[in-house]
CSV table of C-alpha atoms and ligand atoms in Angstrom, one decimal:
chain,number,residue,atom,x,y,z
A,1,MET,CA,12.6,-3.3,-27.0
A,2,ILE,CA,15.1,-0.3,-28.3
A,3,ILE,CA,15.3,2.5,-25.4
A,4,ILE,CA,17.4,5.4,-26.3
A,5,ILE,CA,17.1,7.5,-23.4
A,6,VAL,CA,16.4,7.5,-19.6
A,7,ILE,CA,14.6,10.6,-18.1
A,8,GLY,CA,14.8,11.1,-14.4
A,9,CYS,CA,15.9,13.1,-11.5
A,10,ASP,CA,17.5,11.1,-9.3
A,11,LEU,CA,20.2,8.3,-8.7
A,12,PHE,CA,17.4,5.5,-9.5
A,13,SER,CA,17.3,7.0,-13.0
A,14,LYS,CA,21.0,7.2,-13.0
A,15,GLN,CA,21.8,4.2,-12.2
A,16,LEU,CA,19.4,2.5,-14.4
A,17,ALA,CA,20.9,4.5,-17.6
A,18,GLU,CA,24.1,3.0,-16.5
A,19,LYS,CA,22.7,-0.2,-16.6
A,20,LEU,CA,21.3,-0.2,-19.7
A,21,ASN,CA,24.1,1.8,-21.4
A,22,VAL,CA,21.9,4.7,-22.7
A,23,PRO,CA,22.4,8.2,-21.8
A,24,MET,CA,20.3,10.2,-19.2
A,25,ALA,CA,18.2,13.4,-19.3
A,26,ASN,CA,17.5,15.2,-16.1
A,27,ILE,CA,14.1,16.8,-15.1
A,28,GLU,CA,14.6,20.0,-13.2
A,29,LYS,CA,11.7,20.3,-10.3
A,30,ARG,CA,10.7,24.0,-9.4
A,31,TYR,CA,7.7,25.0,-6.9
A,32,PHE,CA,5.9,28.0,-6.9
A,33,PRO,CA,5.3,29.3,-3.6
A,34,ASP,CA,1.8,27.5,-3.0
A,35,LYS,CA,3.7,24.2,-4.0
A,36,GLU,CA,2.7,23.8,-7.7
A,37,LEU,CA,4.9,22.0,-9.1
A,38,CYS,CA,6.4,23.1,-12.6
A,39,PRO,CA,9.0,20.2,-13.8
A,40,ARG,CA,11.1,20.9,-16.7
A,41,ILE,CA,13.1,18.4,-18.8
A,42,LEU,CA,16.6,20.2,-19.2
A,43,THR,CA,17.8,17.8,-22.0
A,44,GLU,CA,16.8,18.6,-25.4
A,45,ILE,CA,15.5,14.8,-26.5
A,46,LYS,CA,15.7,13.6,-30.5
A,47,ASP,CA,14.6,10.1,-29.4
A,48,ASP,CA,11.0,8.9,-30.1
A,49,HIS,CA,11.1,6.1,-27.4
A,50,VAL,CA,11.8,7.4,-23.8
A,51,ILE,CA,11.8,5.8,-20.1
A,52,LEU,CA,10.7,8.1,-17.6
A,53,VAL,CA,11.6,6.8,-14.0
A,54,ASN,CA,9.9,8.9,-11.3
A,55,ARG,CA,10.3,8.3,-7.5
A,56,MET,CA,8.1,9.1,-4.7
A,57,GLU,CA,9.8,11.5,-2.5
A,58,PHE,CA,11.2,10.8,1.1
A,59,PRO,CA,10.3,12.0,3.8
A,60,VAL,CA,7.5,13.4,1.6
A,61,LEU,CA,5.9,10.4,0.9
A,62,ASP,CA,2.8,12.3,-0.9
A,63,PRO,CA,1.1,10.0,-3.6
A,64,ASN,CA,-1.0,13.1,-4.7
A,65,ALA,CA,2.0,15.0,-5.3
A,66,TYR,CA,3.8,12.2,-7.0
A,67,LEU,CA,0.7,11.4,-9.2
A,68,VAL,CA,0.3,15.3,-10.3
A,69,GLU,CA,4.1,15.3,-10.9
A,70,SER,CA,4.2,12.2,-13.2
A,71,LEU,CA,1.0,13.3,-15.1
A,72,LEU,CA,2.4,16.5,-15.8
A,73,LEU,CA,5.8,14.8,-17.3
A,74,ILE,CA,3.8,12.1,-19.5
A,75,LYS,CA,1.9,14.7,-20.9
A,76,THR,CA,4.9,17.0,-22.0
A,77,LEU,CA,6.6,14.1,-23.1
A,78,LYS,CA,3.5,13.0,-25.2
A,79,GLU,CA,3.2,16.5,-26.8
A,80,MET,CA,6.8,16.3,-27.8
A,81,GLY,CA,5.5,12.8,-29.9
A,82,LYS,CA,7.3,10.6,-27.7
A,83,LYS,CA,6.6,7.0,-26.9
A,84,ILE,CA,6.5,6.8,-23.0
A,85,GLU,CA,7.4,3.7,-20.6
A,86,PHE,CA,6.9,4.9,-17.2
A,87,VAL,CA,8.9,3.6,-14.5
A,88,MET,CA,7.0,3.7,-11.3
A,89,PRO,CA,9.1,1.7,-8.9
A,90,TYR,CA,6.5,2.5,-6.2
A,91,MET,CA,2.8,1.9,-7.7
A,92,ILE,CA,1.0,4.4,-6.1
A,93,TYR,CA,-2.7,4.1,-4.8
A,94,GLY,CA,-1.9,-0.1,-5.5
A,95,ARG,CA,-3.5,-1.3,-2.4
A,96,GLN,CA,-7.0,-0.2,-3.2
A,97,ASP,CA,-6.9,-2.8,-5.9
A,98,LYS,CA,-10.7,-3.9,-5.0
A,99,GLN,CA,-13.7,-2.3,-4.2
A,100,PHE,CA,-13.7,-3.4,-0.1
A,101,ARG,CA,-16.8,-1.2,0.9
A,102,GLU,CA,-19.9,0.0,-1.4
A,103,GLY,CA,-19.0,3.2,-2.7
A,104,GLU,CA,-15.4,2.9,-2.9
A,105,PRO,CA,-13.3,3.2,-6.0
A,106,VAL,CA,-11.0,0.6,-7.2
A,107,SER,CA,-8.1,3.2,-7.0
A,108,ALA,CA,-5.0,0.8,-8.4
A,109,ARG,CA,-7.1,0.5,-11.9
A,110,SER,CA,-8.4,4.3,-11.9
A,111,ILE,CA,-4.9,5.3,-11.7
A,112,LEU,CA,-3.6,3.2,-14.2
A,113,ASP,CA,-6.3,4.5,-16.6
A,114,ILE,CA,-5.5,8.0,-15.7
A,115,LEU,CA,-1.5,7.5,-16.5
A,116,ALA,CA,-2.6,6.0,-20.1
A,117,ASP,CA,-5.0,9.0,-20.5
A,118,ALA,CA,-2.0,11.1,-20.1
A,119,GLY,CA,0.3,9.0,-22.9
A,120,ALA,CA,1.8,6.4,-21.0
A,121,SER,CA,2.6,3.3,-23.2
A,122,ASN,CA,3.2,0.9,-20.7
A,123,ILE,CA,4.1,1.0,-16.9
A,124,LEU,CA,6.8,-0.9,-14.8
A,125,THR,CA,6.4,-1.3,-11.0
A,126,VAL,CA,8.0,-3.4,-8.5
A,127,SER,CA,6.1,-5.9,-6.7
A,128,SER,CA,2.5,-4.0,-6.8
A,129,HIS,CA,-0.5,-5.3,-4.8
A,130,TYR,CA,-2.5,-5.0,-7.9
A,131,GLU,CA,-1.7,-8.4,-9.6
A,132,ARG,CA,-3.8,-10.1,-6.6
A,133,THR,CA,-7.2,-9.3,-8.3
A,134,LYS,CA,-6.7,-10.1,-11.8
A,135,ASP,CA,-9.9,-7.4,-13.1
A,136,ILE,CA,-7.6,-4.3,-11.4
A,137,LEU,CA,-5.7,-4.9,-14.9
A,138,SER,CA,-6.3,-1.5,-17.0
A,139,ALA,CA,-7.6,-2.5,-20.6
A,140,LYS,CA,-5.9,0.8,-21.4
A,141,ILE,CA,-2.2,0.1,-20.3
A,142,SER,CA,0.0,-2.9,-20.0
A,143,VAL,CA,1.6,-3.0,-16.8
A,144,TYR,CA,4.8,-5.0,-16.0
A,145,ASN,CA,5.0,-6.1,-12.5
A,146,ILE,CA,8.6,-7.1,-11.6
A,147,ASN,CA,9.2,-9.3,-8.7
A,148,GLY,CA,11.3,-6.9,-6.2
A,149,PHE,CA,11.9,-10.1,-3.9
A,150,GLU,CA,14.3,-11.3,-6.1
A,151,ALA,CA,16.6,-8.7,-4.7
A,152,PHE,CA,16.4,-9.7,-1.3
A,153,LEU,CA,17.9,-13.2,-1.7
A,154,GLU,CA,21.4,-12.6,-1.6
A,155,LYS,CA,21.0,-10.7,1.7
A,156,ILE,CA,18.8,-13.7,3.4
A,157,ARG,CA,21.2,-16.2,2.1
A,158,GLU,CA,23.9,-14.6,4.5
A,159,ILE,CA,21.3,-15.4,7.6
A,160,LYS,CA,22.3,-18.7,9.2
A,161,ASN,CA,19.7,-21.0,10.1
A,162,PRO,CA,16.7,-19.0,8.8
A,163,ILE,CA,12.9,-19.7,8.4
A,164,ILE,CA,11.0,-17.2,6.2
A,165,THR,CA,7.8,-15.5,7.5
A,166,GLY,CA,5.3,-13.4,5.7
A,167,ALA,CA,2.5,-11.5,8.2
A,168,ASP,CA,-0.5,-12.6,5.8
A,169,PHE,CA,-1.8,-14.6,3.3
A,170,GLY,CA,-1.2,-11.7,0.5
A,171,VAL,CA,2.5,-12.3,0.8
A,172,SER,CA,2.4,-16.2,0.5
A,173,GLU,CA,3.6,-16.5,-2.8
A,174,ASN,CA,6.7,-14.3,-2.4
A,175,VAL,CA,7.3,-16.3,0.8
A,176,ASP,CA,6.8,-19.4,-1.2
A,177,PHE,CA,9.6,-17.9,-3.9
A,178,ILE,CA,12.3,-17.0,-1.1
A,179,SER,CA,11.8,-20.5,0.6
A,180,CYS,CA,12.0,-22.3,-2.4
A,181,ALA,CA,15.3,-20.5,-4.0
A,182,LEU,CA,16.7,-20.9,-0.8
A,183,LYS,CA,15.6,-24.2,0.1
A,184,VAL,CA,14.4,-23.5,3.8
A,185,ASP,CA,11.2,-23.6,6.1
A,186,SER,CA,8.6,-20.7,5.6
A,187,ILE,CA,5.4,-20.1,7.7
A,188,VAL,CA,2.7,-17.1,6.8
A,189,PHE,CA,0.6,-15.9,10.0
A,190,GLU,CA,-3.1,-14.9,9.9
A,191,LYS,CA,-3.6,-11.4,9.9
A,192,HIS,CA,-7.1,-9.5,10.0
A,193,ARG,CA,-7.4,-5.7,9.8
A,194,SER,CA,-10.6,-4.0,10.5
A,195,LEU,CA,-11.5,-1.9,7.6
A,196,ASP,CA,-13.3,0.8,10.1
A,197,THR,CA,-10.4,1.0,12.2
A,198,GLY,CA,-7.5,-0.1,10.7
A,199,SER,CA,-6.7,-2.1,13.8
A,200,ILE,CA,-5.0,-5.6,13.2
A,201,GLU,CA,-4.9,-9.1,14.5
A,202,MET,CA,-2.5,-11.4,13.9
A,203,ASN,CA,-2.2,-15.2,14.8
A,204,GLY,CA,0.6,-17.8,14.0
A,205,LEU,CA,2.6,-20.7,15.8
A,206,ILE,CA,6.1,-20.5,14.6
A,207,GLU,CA,8.6,-22.8,15.8
A,208,ALA,CA,11.2,-19.9,16.3
A,209,LYS,CA,13.6,-21.1,19.2
A,210,GLY,CA,16.8,-20.6,18.1
A,211,ARG,CA,16.1,-19.6,14.7
A,212,ASN,CA,17.0,-16.5,12.8
A,213,VAL,CA,13.5,-15.5,11.5
A,214,VAL,CA,13.4,-13.4,8.5
A,215,ILE,CA,9.6,-11.4,7.9
A,216,ILE,CA,9.0,-10.3,4.6
A,217,ASP,CA,6.4,-7.9,3.2
A,218,ASP,CA,5.7,-5.7,0.3
A,219,ILE,CA,5.1,-2.5,2.1
A,220,ILE,CA,5.3,-0.7,5.6
A,221,SER,CA,3.4,2.0,6.2
A,222,SER,CA,2.0,2.5,10.3
A,223,GLY,CA,4.3,-0.6,10.9
A,224,GLY,CA,1.7,-2.3,12.7
A,225,THR,CA,1.9,-5.5,10.7
A,226,ILE,CA,5.5,-6.0,10.8
A,227,ILE,CA,5.5,-5.0,14.7
A,228,LYS,CA,2.9,-7.3,15.6
A,229,ALA,CA,5.0,-10.1,13.4
A,230,ILE,CA,8.1,-9.3,15.1
A,231,ASN,CA,6.2,-9.9,18.6
A,232,ILE,CA,5.2,-13.2,17.9
A,233,CYS,CA,8.9,-14.3,16.7
A,234,LYS,CA,10.1,-13.0,19.5
A,235,ASN,CA,7.5,-14.2,21.7
A,236,SER,CA,8.4,-18.1,20.2
A,237,GLY,CA,12.3,-17.8,21.0
A,238,ALA,CA,13.4,-16.2,17.9
A,239,LYS,CA,17.2,-16.1,18.2
A,240,SER,CA,17.1,-13.0,15.9
A,241,VAL,CA,14.3,-11.2,13.9
A,242,SER,CA,15.6,-9.4,10.2
A,243,VAL,CA,12.7,-7.9,8.5
A,244,PHE,CA,12.8,-7.1,4.5
A,245,VAL,CA,10.3,-4.7,2.7
A,246,ILE,CA,9.8,-3.7,-0.7
A,247,HIS,CA,8.2,-0.3,-0.3
A,248,ASN,CA,9.8,1.7,2.8
A,249,LEU,CA,6.7,4.1,3.8
A,250,ALA,CA,7.3,4.2,7.4
A,251,LYS,CA,7.8,7.5,9.2
A,252,GLN,CA,11.0,8.0,10.9
A,253,GLU,CA,9.7,7.4,14.5
A,254,THR,CA,8.1,3.7,13.3
A,255,LEU,CA,11.7,2.8,11.8
A,256,ASP,CA,13.5,3.9,15.0
A,257,LYS,CA,11.1,1.7,17.1
A,258,ILE,CA,11.5,-1.2,14.6
A,259,ASP,CA,15.4,-1.0,15.1
A,260,LYS,CA,15.3,-1.7,18.6
A,261,MET,CA,13.2,-4.8,17.7
A,262,ALA,CA,15.0,-6.4,14.8
A,263,PHE,CA,17.3,-5.8,11.5
A,264,PHE,CA,15.3,-4.1,8.9
A,265,TYR,CA,16.1,-3.8,5.2
A,266,ALA,CA,14.2,-1.8,2.3
A,267,THR,CA,14.8,-1.4,-1.3
A,268,ASP,CA,15.2,1.7,-3.1
A,269,THR,CA,11.8,1.8,-5.0
A,270,ILE,CA,11.7,4.8,-2.6
A,271,GLU,CA,15.0,6.5,-1.3
A,272,THR,CA,15.0,6.3,2.4
A,273,PRO,CA,17.7,6.2,4.6
A,274,LYS,CA,17.2,2.0,4.7
A,275,SER,CA,16.9,1.5,1.2
A,276,GLU,CA,20.0,-0.7,1.3
A,277,ILE,CA,19.0,-3.4,-1.1
A,278,SER,CA,18.4,-2.0,-4.8
A,279,VAL,CA,15.9,-3.3,-7.2
A,280,VAL,CA,17.9,-1.2,-10.5
A,281,ASP,CA,19.2,-4.6,-11.8
A,282,ILE,CA,16.0,-6.4,-11.8
A,283,VAL,CA,14.6,-3.6,-13.5
A,284,ALA,CA,16.8,-3.2,-15.9
A,285,LYS,CA,16.7,-6.8,-16.9
A,286,ARG,CA,12.9,-6.7,-17.4
A,287,ILE,CA,13.2,-3.8,-19.8
A,288,GLN,CA,15.8,-5.5,-21.7
A,289,SER,CA,13.6,-8.7,-22.0
A,290,LEU,CA,10.7,-6.7,-23.5
B,1,LIG,C1,-1.0,-5.7,3.3
B,1,LIG,O1,-1.6,-6.3,2.7
B,1,LIG,C2,0.3,-5.5,3.2
B,1,LIG,O2,1.1,-6.3,2.6
B,1,LIG,C3,1.2,-4.8,4.3
B,1,LIG,O3,1.2,-5.8,5.2
B,1,LIG,C4,0.3,-3.3,5.0
B,1,LIG,O4,0.0,-2.5,3.7
B,1,LIG,C5,1.7,-3.1,6.0
B,1,LIG,O5,0.9,-1.5,6.6
B,1,LIG,P1,1.0,-1.4,7.9
B,1,LIG,O6,2.5,-1.1,7.9
B,1,LIG,O7,0.4,-0.1,8.0
B,1,LIG,O8,0.6,-2.4,8.7
């Protein structure tokens, strides 16, 4: 794929443009007093094929504002006659990747369809839930779901005598990926979340005595899942616990609580004070291989 320019408004876009060795066009975001957004692409774009990068903003973390912003940018570029690769590092609405209860939407598919209708040609995203359910794939658009867990390998390799842990079966493929790559043991806990109340039950037996436990997950939001998992590990005698999450949607107070219990690392799919691990290289490599 020959990409001529990266369009974005933050460090992620800048770093991606540098990795791909292409120029970058900036976006300015202007808000009306009632919070409506009017984004503006500041650079004249002569090329036909562009990468639009948009990251959800911290600490706002508003998926609805993010969606409108992305749609406006995609539409504007489409009206300029561009072919658009849309990089959505954290795929909003990806959790609702099936109809859990009658009357609910399959949100992930609907969002993909809406982005396709606006004019995106392909979507590149990082470790989204959506792929768990094959029929979520939109018929209208190709989605490249990039394995962000690869970005954790280097840091986890520094941890001595680790055991890799996942808080529920949804993350088991990623637990296997890391434990195989590093040739270390792993275990996945069993989690049940009530669809009505959101309360979580978690069970798991882990021989953690004297071990440095590594908990991985794709998302942290309320923090309920990770905190339960940390407690199981600590109660089982873990020497230390390190948590690695791809998408950090947690509030500061949740992060402060976790900081007292474990080491915590997140990627830069959302720029937060904890985004120490970058997925830019992995995204750039995937784009180069298309
Ligand atoms: C669930 O399937 C995900 O992998 C995460 O475990 C979940 O979204 C985390 O949510 P919370 O932090 O609210 O427990």
